[in-house]
Amino acid sequence: MKAKHQRLVLGLLALGAVAGAAGLALSALEDQAAFFYAPGDVAGKPVPTDKAVRLGGMVAANSIVRQPDGVSIAFVVTDGKANVPVAFRGVAPDLFKEGSGVVAEGKFNPDGSFTADNLLAKHDERYMPPQVAGKMHKTETLDK
Amino acid sequence: MIAEAGLAALWLAAAFALVQLMVAWGAAKHGANPNVGTLMTALRRIALVQGLLALLSFALLIALFVRSDMSVELVAANSHSLKPLIYKVSGAWGNHEGSMLLWVTVLAVAGAGVAAFERRLAAGTLAATLGAQAAIGLGFYAFLAFASNPFVRLNPAAPDGQGLNPLLQDPGLAFHPPTLYLGYVGLSVAFSFAVGALVMRDVGPAFAKAMRPWVLGAWIFLTIGITAGSYWAYYELGWGGWWFWDPVENASLMPWLAATALLHSVTVLATRDGLRAWTLMLALVAFAMSMLGTFLVRSGILVSVHAFAVDPTRGTFILALLGIYIGGALALFGARVGTVTQGSTFQLVSREGALVLNNLLLTVILGVVFIGTLYPLAAQAAGVQLSIGAPFFNKALVPVALALVVATAAGPLLRWRRDNWNALAKRALVPTAAAGLAFALLFALARGAHFTSVVAIALSVGLAAASVAPVARRNLRRTPLHVWGMVIAHLGVATSIAGMAADSAFKVERLAAIQVGQNVTVGPFRVTLAEIRPQIGPNWSALEARLQVRRGESKMFELLPQQRFFSTPPTTTNEAAITTLLDGQLYTILGQGDDQGRWQIRLWWKPFVTFIWLGGGLIALGGLLALIGRVRRERRDAETEAYS
């Protein structure tokens, strides 16, 4: 192969790789476009029940109910516009309490309730996307 | 006085960087002049002094932390007089200003290292390289002096400090940032070499050989930093996971991916004189990723465990530096790439071809991580709020990563310059058979396991078999050290991937609320809650569970997970208790108690999860062996040249 041709082939391959990366990323992004929900976003609308999403808002006052098994809780997430009942089985983070912000990771059920398999509390040691913190900030001001 | 002396040393270092830039300019311009030797000697000395002054400034900052000088704002905000000594020292870089001073110190010391040890490059190229290094330094000195001065006094002095974030009070994390910074800054040297070579139109094997040890060194530190960071998140955050796709984690992964590609392409350039333009491009991209990492972590644009500084002016400042350096370097690249002549060529089926494939796959992974990390920020700027998590990265990256495993296995089996498919097929017979056998065994024995995990484990077995091929049937003692390095690093990749796949396929989780005296089972273990008791530490108090664990009929052992309460600043943390066995780890967490006297206990049995970090350690070890081997061989070559 001539040097010039080889350069061309390698250049095309590199271009293909970049296009491939963008393609992969975009196809995966399509699923993620609606990944984060606030209760107000889903009120009165059909909810996706087939994929893992995040639900963010405040834990409604007096809504946490411990289940008899000792490891499950039920509570309500609110953003001032709508409420979503959430069921969670696991160790809740230390900062999880009524009146504070929470992000639940899990799936919606057909009846509009939410089953969480992970909870992120505000200022939890775990990472929280800034836009989530932003949404919580908004809901906090709505409450006041 | 110490704080003022530190600030003075910092300013002096900046002044020397400015002089270094100007002298380098002159030396590069008159590279052909026989009298340039004097100028070069001066340039080397200036770079050395600049490094020493920066080091002095950083040492003085550490002294302030060790003495708990609360009249310095930074110490008062990030330290406490009762802290153990090691955390007083690490407190010096466990904050924004201190870590930026560490950054610039490592940068200046690395420049001094180039000045002291680099004998291979033409005078003009070396001058241009030191000039580029000084120019990068100047930007960061300006950043420190104008936007984040670590030596600001507090008047009146605070009675005592506010303490360090308890999550950072961990020996692993105390040394995590310096490790990553050594990696980042090592890539800055590679960048400077590339700029020097572009300025002087001197791209060839000599430049690649000069750059390679720095790339290797940076890559080793990045590997260690990422591995240690992953293990820290695993045992300290108590969530049982080892990678969260946190933008801050990605900020260290992106330079690593670029450095890995660069490491392989620079080898092609150094030994075969191929991939000239591509190697230059990667050197620019790798440092761009380091700068981007610094920007993401230190600008306050992210809210994350590692990103404490929230100050938009600083973000703008780093972004401006990023724009100037990377934009300038890309412009230089665009202007000069036409003059970079074609190196030697090769067939597509060859070692070079496999390395190109490896580079392309790494580039794809880098591209996906880049998009996944920055897209939410861009979308937010456009007013759209969205969140990208693990599902995105797993979906996009797992297939590419598995293809990369195959390419990694194939590379060392191929000959340089030209080879053919038949020969490759013959040499790949044993690895392919090993992978096939592993797949069949797993498929038959572990029926419930996820298919992707089974494929990943089988491929890693094949990669392990292919990795040892270069030393099989060879005189082991006469095999060069850098070949051993490659073998061990590739074995490390196989080990890590097997660990990741085994953890996701075979982990068992158990969550229960039990009273003292009751027990639960997880995997092969029976765990009894023997006691809940209080514990007191130097600056925390805790509730501790005494768990008695028995596996089958074997001897009983105890695990002591805690819930810790810190008073300055008030925080609760979960201290997991983990036991490491030959075939995996048992991970235990103590949750909350309820009014019936029950305690939440969370247990994970994670078979072979330790392989993830063991593999990381092997990769770093392989890099170290390659570095020692390369440096020794080049020193020997230089001596032979001198005598001949």
Tab-separated table of N, CA, C and O in Angstrom, chain A residues 23-112:
chain	number	residue	atom	x	y	z
A	23	GLY	N	-22.351	8.005	17.512
A	23	GLY	CA	-23.540	7.204	17.265
A	23	GLY	C	-23.942	6.397	18.489
A	23	GLY	O	-25.097	6.412	18.906
A	24	LEU	N	-22.945	5.726	19.057
A	24	LEU	CA	-23.207	4.939	20.266
A	24	LEU	C	-23.771	5.818	21.367
A	24	LEU	O	-24.758	5.486	22.021
A	25	ALA	N	-23.103	6.954	21.561
A	25	ALA	CA	-23.511	7.851	22.637
A	25	ALA	C	-24.935	8.338	22.395
A	25	ALA	O	-25.759	8.357	23.305
A	26	LEU	N	-25.244	8.717	21.129
A	26	LEU	CA	-26.569	9.266	20.856
A	26	LEU	C	-27.647	8.213	21.025
A	26	LEU	O	-28.713	8.491	21.567
A	27	SER	N	-27.367	6.971	20.576
A	27	SER	CA	-28.392	5.936	20.713
A	27	SER	C	-28.645	5.639	22.184
A	27	SER	O	-29.776	5.388	22.592
A	28	ALA	N	-27.560	5.679	22.984
A	28	ALA	CA	-27.762	5.452	24.414
A	28	ALA	C	-28.433	6.654	25.067
A	28	ALA	O	-29.198	6.514	26.009
A	29	LEU	N	-28.144	7.841	24.523
A	29	LEU	CA	-28.743	9.062	25.090
A	29	LEU	C	-30.249	9.080	24.884
A	29	LEU	O	-30.978	9.608	25.713
A	30	GLU	N	-30.700	8.520	23.760
A	30	GLU	CA	-32.114	8.525	23.459
A	30	GLU	C	-32.916	7.959	24.632
A	30	GLU	O	-33.953	8.463	24.996
A	31	ASP	N	-32.373	6.871	25.212
A	31	ASP	CA	-33.027	6.258	26.358
A	31	ASP	C	-32.984	7.154	27.578
A	31	ASP	O	-33.792	7.031	28.479
A	32	GLN	N	-31.963	8.014	27.623
A	32	GLN	CA	-31.728	8.781	28.831
A	32	GLN	C	-32.421	10.130	28.808
A	32	GLN	O	-32.470	10.806	29.820
A	33	ALA	N	-32.910	10.508	27.611
A	33	ALA	CA	-33.431	11.862	27.472
A	33	ALA	C	-34.457	12.143	28.561
A	33	ALA	O	-34.496	13.223	29.124
A	34	ALA	N	-35.312	11.133	28.840
A	34	ALA	CA	-36.253	11.300	29.940
A	34	ALA	C	-35.834	10.358	31.050
A	34	ALA	O	-36.324	9.249	31.165
A	35	PHE	N	-34.893	10.758	31.832
A	35	PHE	CA	-34.312	9.892	32.841
A	35	PHE	C	-34.663	10.407	34.223
A	35	PHE	O	-34.770	9.676	35.164
A	36	PHE	N	-34.878	11.704	34.296
A	36	PHE	CA	-35.123	12.315	35.589
A	36	PHE	C	-36.519	12.941	35.631
A	36	PHE	O	-36.888	13.704	34.754
A	37	TYR	N	-37.280	12.609	36.657
A	37	TYR	CA	-38.639	13.122	36.778
A	37	TYR	C	-38.861	13.798	38.115
A	37	TYR	O	-38.322	13.357	39.129
A	38	ALA	N	-39.677	14.848	38.094
A	38	ALA	CA	-40.224	15.401	39.324
A	38	ALA	C	-41.691	14.973	39.348
A	38	ALA	O	-42.268	14.708	38.281
A	39	PRO	N	-42.314	14.880	40.536
A	39	PRO	CA	-43.715	14.421	40.580
A	39	PRO	C	-44.615	15.209	39.636
A	39	PRO	O	-45.490	14.629	38.990
A	40	GLY	N	-44.392	16.521	39.533
A	40	GLY	CA	-45.231	17.344	38.665
A	40	GLY	C	-45.130	16.949	37.194
A	40	GLY	O	-46.047	17.170	36.411
A	41	ASP	N	-43.975	16.364	36.804
A	41	ASP	CA	-43.773	15.984	35.407
A	41	ASP	C	-44.665	14.823	34.986
A	41	ASP	O	-44.934	14.628	33.804
A	42	VAL	N	-45.077	13.993	35.965
A	42	VAL	CA	-45.798	12.773	35.597
A	42	VAL	C	-47.261	12.807	36.017
A	42	VAL	O	-48.009	11.879	35.727
A	43	ALA	N	-47.675	13.890	36.700
A	43	ALA	CA	-49.052	13.955	37.184
A	43	ALA	C	-50.017	13.885	36.007
A	43	ALA	O	-49.930	14.691	35.072
A	44	GLY	N	-50.931	12.906	36.035
A	44	GLY	CA	-51.968	12.794	35.029
A	44	GLY	C	-51.473	12.366	33.664
A	44	GLY	O	-52.192	12.456	32.674
A	45	LYS	N	-50.203	11.918	33.579
A	45	LYS	CA	-49.683	11.471	32.279
A	45	LYS	C	-49.307	9.999	32.389
A	45	LYS	O	-49.029	9.511	33.474
A	46	PRO	N	-49.266	9.308	31.254
A	46	PRO	CA	-48.779	7.929	31.319
A	46	PRO	C	-47.294	7.923	31.693
A	46	PRO	O	-46.525	8.772	31.244
A	47	VAL	N	-46.881	6.991	32.537
A	47	VAL	CA	-45.481	6.941	32.978
A	47	VAL	C	-44.775	5.747	32.335
A	47	VAL	O	-45.405	4.735	32.069
A	48	PRO	N	-43.494	5.883	32.065
A	48	PRO	CA	-42.755	4.732	31.541
A	48	PRO	C	-42.520	3.732	32.669
A	48	PRO	O	-42.031	4.108	33.734
A	49	THR	N	-42.887	2.483	32.453
A	49	THR	CA	-42.733	1.502	33.533
A	49	THR	C	-41.644	0.486	33.224
A	49	THR	O	-41.368	-0.396	34.008
A	50	ASP	N	-41.003	0.643	32.048
A	50	ASP	CA	-40.114	-0.430	31.616
A	50	ASP	C	-38.638	-0.096	31.811
A	50	ASP	O	-37.777	-0.874	31.467
A	51	LYS	N	-38.331	1.086	32.331
A	51	LYS	CA	-36.910	1.394	32.447
A	51	LYS	C	-36.599	2.113	33.756
A	51	LYS	O	-37.471	2.729	34.360
A	52	ALA	N	-35.309	1.996	34.151
A	52	ALA	CA	-34.877	2.611	35.401
A	52	ALA	C	-34.794	4.122	35.224
A	52	ALA	O	-34.211	4.604	34.255
A	53	VAL	N	-35.399	4.875	36.135
A	53	VAL	CA	-35.368	6.335	36.062
A	53	VAL	C	-35.102	6.889	37.461
A	53	VAL	O	-35.046	6.146	38.443
A	54	ARG	N	-34.925	8.189	37.518
A	54	ARG	CA	-34.780	8.853	38.809
A	54	ARG	C	-35.985	9.745	39.069
A	54	ARG	O	-36.467	10.415	38.159
A	55	LEU	N	-36.432	9.737	40.302
A	55	LEU	CA	-37.539	10.586	40.719
A	55	LEU	C	-37.008	11.478	41.832
A	55	LEU	O	-36.460	10.980	42.815
A	56	GLY	N	-37.147	12.782	41.668
A	56	GLY	CA	-36.588	13.689	42.673
A	56	GLY	C	-37.627	14.635	43.237
A	56	GLY	O	-38.578	15.006	42.564
A	57	GLY	N	-37.440	15.006	44.495
A	57	GLY	CA	-38.344	15.959	45.127
A	57	GLY	C	-38.085	16.008	46.615
A	57	GLY	O	-36.995	15.672	47.069
A	58	MET	N	-39.137	16.414	47.368
A	58	MET	CA	-38.998	16.459	48.819
A	58	MET	C	-39.783	15.289	49.420
A	58	MET	O	-40.804	14.879	48.886
A	59	VAL	N	-39.310	14.802	50.566
A	59	VAL	CA	-40.082	13.791	51.291
A	59	VAL	C	-41.205	14.524	52.025
A	59	VAL	O	-40.931	15.411	52.845
A	60	ALA	N	-42.455	14.183	51.719
A	60	ALA	CA	-43.594	14.906	52.301
A	60	ALA	C	-43.647	14.702	53.821
A	60	ALA	O	-43.273	13.642	54.327
A	61	ALA	N	-44.110	15.746	54.530
A	61	ALA	CA	-44.176	15.686	55.992
A	61	ALA	C	-45.075	14.531	56.437
A	61	ALA	O	-46.114	14.258	55.827
A	62	ASN	N	-44.692	13.861	57.500
A	62	ASN	CA	-45.456	12.754	58.103
A	62	ASN	C	-45.793	11.645	57.118
A	62	ASN	O	-46.823	10.999	57.247
A	63	SER	N	-44.984	11.430	56.125
A	63	SER	CA	-45.335	10.413	55.134
A	63	SER	C	-44.523	9.131	55.272
A	63	SER	O	-44.861	8.120	54.674
A	64	ILE	N	-43.419	9.163	56.050
A	64	ILE	CA	-42.589	7.952	56.129
A	64	ILE	C	-43.257	6.905	57.014
A	64	ILE	O	-43.597	7.180	58.169
A	65	VAL	N	-43.519	5.735	56.461
A	65	VAL	CA	-44.105	4.630	57.224
A	65	VAL	C	-43.152	3.448	57.164
A	65	VAL	O	-42.813	2.964	56.093
A	66	ARG	N	-42.699	3.003	58.337
A	66	ARG	CA	-41.830	1.818	58.378
A	66	ARG	C	-42.680	0.579	58.247
A	66	ARG	O	-43.721	0.453	58.882
A	67	GLN	N	-42.225	-0.357	57.452
A	67	GLN	CA	-42.964	-1.598	57.242
A	67	GLN	C	-42.570	-2.612	58.316
A	67	GLN	O	-41.481	-2.542	58.879
A	68	PRO	N	-43.477	-3.581	58.587
A	68	PRO	CA	-43.204	-4.555	59.667
A	68	PRO	C	-41.911	-5.348	59.462
A	68	PRO	O	-41.316	-5.801	60.435
A	69	ASP	N	-41.434	-5.526	58.222
A	69	ASP	CA	-40.241	-6.347	58.028
A	69	ASP	C	-38.964	-5.653	58.518
A	69	ASP	O	-37.904	-6.277	58.575
A	70	GLY	N	-39.044	-4.359	58.872
A	70	GLY	CA	-37.896	-3.667	59.437
A	70	GLY	C	-36.918	-3.122	58.405
A	70	GLY	O	-36.031	-2.347	58.739
A	71	VAL	N	-37.046	-3.525	57.147
A	71	VAL	CA	-36.089	-3.052	56.145
A	71	VAL	C	-36.775	-2.325	54.992
A	71	VAL	O	-36.122	-1.890	54.060
A	72	SER	N	-38.105	-2.190	55.056
A	72	SER	CA	-38.804	-1.479	53.985
A	72	SER	C	-39.483	-0.251	54.555
A	72	SER	O	-39.906	-0.243	55.709
A	73	ILE	N	-39.570	0.796	53.726
A	73	ILE	CA	-40.321	1.973	54.122
A	73	ILE	C	-41.182	2.420	52.964
A	73	ILE	O	-40.912	2.080	51.805
A	74	ALA	N	-42.228	3.158	53.295
A	74	ALA	CA	-43.047	3.804	52.269
A	74	ALA	C	-43.062	5.279	52.598
A	74	ALA	O	-43.031	5.650	53.770
A	75	PHE	N	-43.002	6.128	51.556
A	75	PHE	CA	-43.087	7.568	51.792
A	75	PHE	C	-43.617	8.234	50.532
A	75	PHE	O	-43.872	7.574	49.524
A	76	VAL	N	-43.834	9.531	50.622
A	76	VAL	CA	-44.385	10.271	49.488
A	76	VAL	C	-43.377	11.328	49.053
A	76	VAL	O	-42.846	12.052	49.893
A	77	VAL	N	-43.096	11.369	47.754
A	77	VAL	CA	-42.246	12.426	47.215
A	77	VAL	C	-43.132	13.492	46.601
A	77	VAL	O	-44.076	13.178	45.866
A	78	THR	N	-42.856	14.738	46.942
A	78	THR	CA	-43.686	15.821	46.441
A	78	THR	C	-42.825	16.935	45.869
A	78	THR	O	-41.668	17.084	46.264
A	79	ASP	N	-43.384	17.684	44.903
A	79	ASP	CA	-42.683	18.886	44.457
A	79	ASP	C	-43.599	20.103	44.577
A	79	ASP	O	-43.386	21.118	43.940
A	80	GLY	N	-44.640	19.949	45.377
A	80	GLY	CA	-45.566	21.045	45.569
A	80	GLY	C	-46.695	21.035	44.553
A	80	GLY	O	-47.741	21.612	44.773
A	81	LYS	N	-46.499	20.343	43.412
A	81	LYS	CA	-47.543	20.261	42.385
A	81	LYS	C	-48.251	18.919	42.448
A	81	LYS	O	-49.450	18.835	42.189
A	82	ALA	N	-47.489	17.873	42.717
A	82	ALA	CA	-48.079	16.534	42.718
A	82	ALA	C	-47.325	15.664	43.704
A	82	ALA	O	-46.227	16.019	44.136
A	83	ASN	N	-47.909	14.515	44.032
A	83	ASN	CA	-47.291	13.577	44.962
A	83	ASN	C	-47.123	12.220	44.297
A	83	ASN	O	-47.978	11.807	43.513
A	84	VAL	N	-46.049	11.534	44.606
A	84	VAL	CA	-45.877	10.160	44.129
A	84	VAL	C	-45.541	9.287	45.327
A	84	VAL	O	-44.583	9.560	46.047
A	85	PRO	N	-46.342	8.230	45.582
A	85	PRO	CA	-45.989	7.308	46.663
A	85	PRO	C	-44.818	6.426	46.242
A	85	PRO	O	-44.768	5.956	45.101
A	86	VAL	N	-43.866	6.242	47.167
A	86	VAL	CA	-42.660	5.479	46.853
A	86	VAL	C	-42.500	4.348	47.867
A	86	VAL	O	-42.719	4.552	49.067
A	87	ALA	N	-42.134	3.174	47.360
A	87	ALA	CA	-41.789	2.061	48.247
A	87	ALA	C	-40.303	1.789	48.102
A	87	ALA	O	-39.776	1.791	46.993
A	88	PHE	N	-39.612	1.585	49.220
A	88	PHE	CA	-38.173	1.357	49.182
A	88	PHE	C	-37.791	0.266	50.164
A	88	PHE	O	-38.273	0.224	51.288
A	89	ARG	N	-36.916	-0.617	49.704
A	89	ARG	CA	-36.420	-1.677	50.573
A	89	ARG	C	-34.915	-1.495	50.631
A	89	ARG	O	-34.239	-1.527	49.609
A	90	GLY	N	-34.380	-1.231	51.824
A	90	GLY	CA	-32.943	-1.039	51.938
A	90	GLY	C	-32.600	-0.138	53.108
A	90	GLY	O	-33.472	0.257	53.883
A	91	VAL	N	-31.299	0.173	53.217
A	91	VAL	CA	-30.843	1.061	54.278
A	91	VAL	C	-30.928	2.492	53.752
A	91	VAL	O	-30.238	2.841	52.803
A	92	ALA	N	-31.796	3.292	54.366
A	92	ALA	CA	-31.947	4.670	53.904
A	92	ALA	C	-30.699	5.462	54.282
A	92	ALA	O	-30.093	5.200	55.315
A	93	PRO	N	-30.298	6.433	53.443
A	93	PRO	CA	-29.118	7.227	53.791
A	93	PRO	C	-29.342	8.033	55.061
A	93	PRO	O	-30.476	8.300	55.452
A	94	ASP	N	-28.238	8.408	55.709
A	94	ASP	CA	-28.320	9.076	57.008
A	94	ASP	C	-29.118	10.373	56.960
A	94	ASP	O	-29.737	10.759	57.927
A	95	LEU	N	-29.051	11.064	55.811
A	95	LEU	CA	-29.693	12.378	55.735
A	95	LEU	C	-31.117	12.302	55.204
A	95	LEU	O	-31.741	13.316	54.929
A	96	PHE	N	-31.625	11.068	55.061
A	96	PHE	CA	-32.981	10.902	54.559
A	96	PHE	C	-33.960	11.193	55.682
A	96	PHE	O	-34.010	10.491	56.684
A	97	LYS	N	-34.740	12.272	55.560
A	97	LYS	CA	-35.771	12.537	56.553
A	97	LYS	C	-36.901	13.368	55.954
A	97	LYS	O	-36.755	13.918	54.868
A	98	GLU	N	-37.998	13.444	56.679
A	98	GLU	CA	-39.164	14.163	56.169
A	98	GLU	C	-38.832	15.630	56.012
A	98	GLU	O	-38.159	16.217	56.860
A	99	GLY	N	-39.275	16.191	54.901
A	99	GLY	CA	-39.039	17.609	54.672
A	99	GLY	C	-37.725	17.909	53.980
A	99	GLY	O	-37.431	19.063	53.695
A	100	SER	N	-36.918	16.875	53.712
A	100	SER	CA	-35.670	17.165	53.016
A	100	SER	C	-35.688	16.523	51.630
A	100	SER	O	-36.542	15.712	51.306
A	101	GLY	N	-34.713	16.917	50.829
A	101	GLY	CA	-34.702	16.481	49.437
A	101	GLY	C	-34.266	15.038	49.288
A	101	GLY	O	-33.508	14.512	50.092
A	102	VAL	N	-34.770	14.398	48.243
A	102	VAL	CA	-34.383	13.009	47.989
A	102	VAL	C	-34.446	12.738	46.484
A	102	VAL	O	-35.231	13.350	45.767
A	103	VAL	N	-33.575	11.859	46.033
A	103	VAL	CA	-33.678	11.328	44.679
A	103	VAL	C	-33.809	9.826	44.805
A	103	VAL	O	-32.988	9.177	45.432
A	104	ALA	N	-34.904	9.284	44.229
A	104	ALA	CA	-35.116	7.842	44.275
A	104	ALA	C	-34.766	7.266	42.910
A	104	ALA	O	-35.177	7.804	41.885
A	105	GLU	N	-33.976	6.209	42.902
A	105	GLU	CA	-33.668	5.514	41.655
A	105	GLU	C	-34.475	4.238	41.618
A	105	GLU	O	-34.462	3.466	42.590
A	106	GLY	N	-35.189	4.011	40.522
A	106	GLY	CA	-35.996	2.796	40.438
A	106	GLY	C	-36.949	2.876	39.272
A	106	GLY	O	-36.648	3.509	38.253
A	107	LYS	N	-38.118	2.239	39.408
A	107	LYS	CA	-39.067	2.190	38.302
A	107	LYS	C	-40.464	2.623	38.753
A	107	LYS	O	-40.849	2.391	39.897
A	108	PHE	N	-41.192	3.217	37.812
A	108	PHE	CA	-42.600	3.496	38.054
A	108	PHE	C	-43.397	2.212	37.924
A	108	PHE	O	-43.068	1.337	37.122
A	109	ASN	N	-44.458	2.102	38.733
A	109	ASN	CA	-45.389	0.993	38.580
A	109	ASN	C	-46.559	1.469	37.728
A	109	ASN	O	-46.785	2.680	37.619
A	110	PRO	N	-47.324	0.524	37.139
A	110	PRO	CA	-48.441	0.936	36.261
A	110	PRO	C	-49.438	1.858	36.958
A	110	PRO	O	-50.046	2.705	36.315
A	111	ASP	N	-49.595	1.729	38.272
A	111	ASP	CA	-50.573	2.579	38.972
A	111	ASP	C	-50.017	3.972	39.272
A	111	ASP	O	-50.671	4.778	39.937
A	112	GLY	N	-48.792	4.281	38.813
A	112	GLY	CA	-48.234	5.613	39.037
A	112	GLY	C	-47.391	5.714	40.293
A	112	GLY	O	-46.761	6.748	40.534
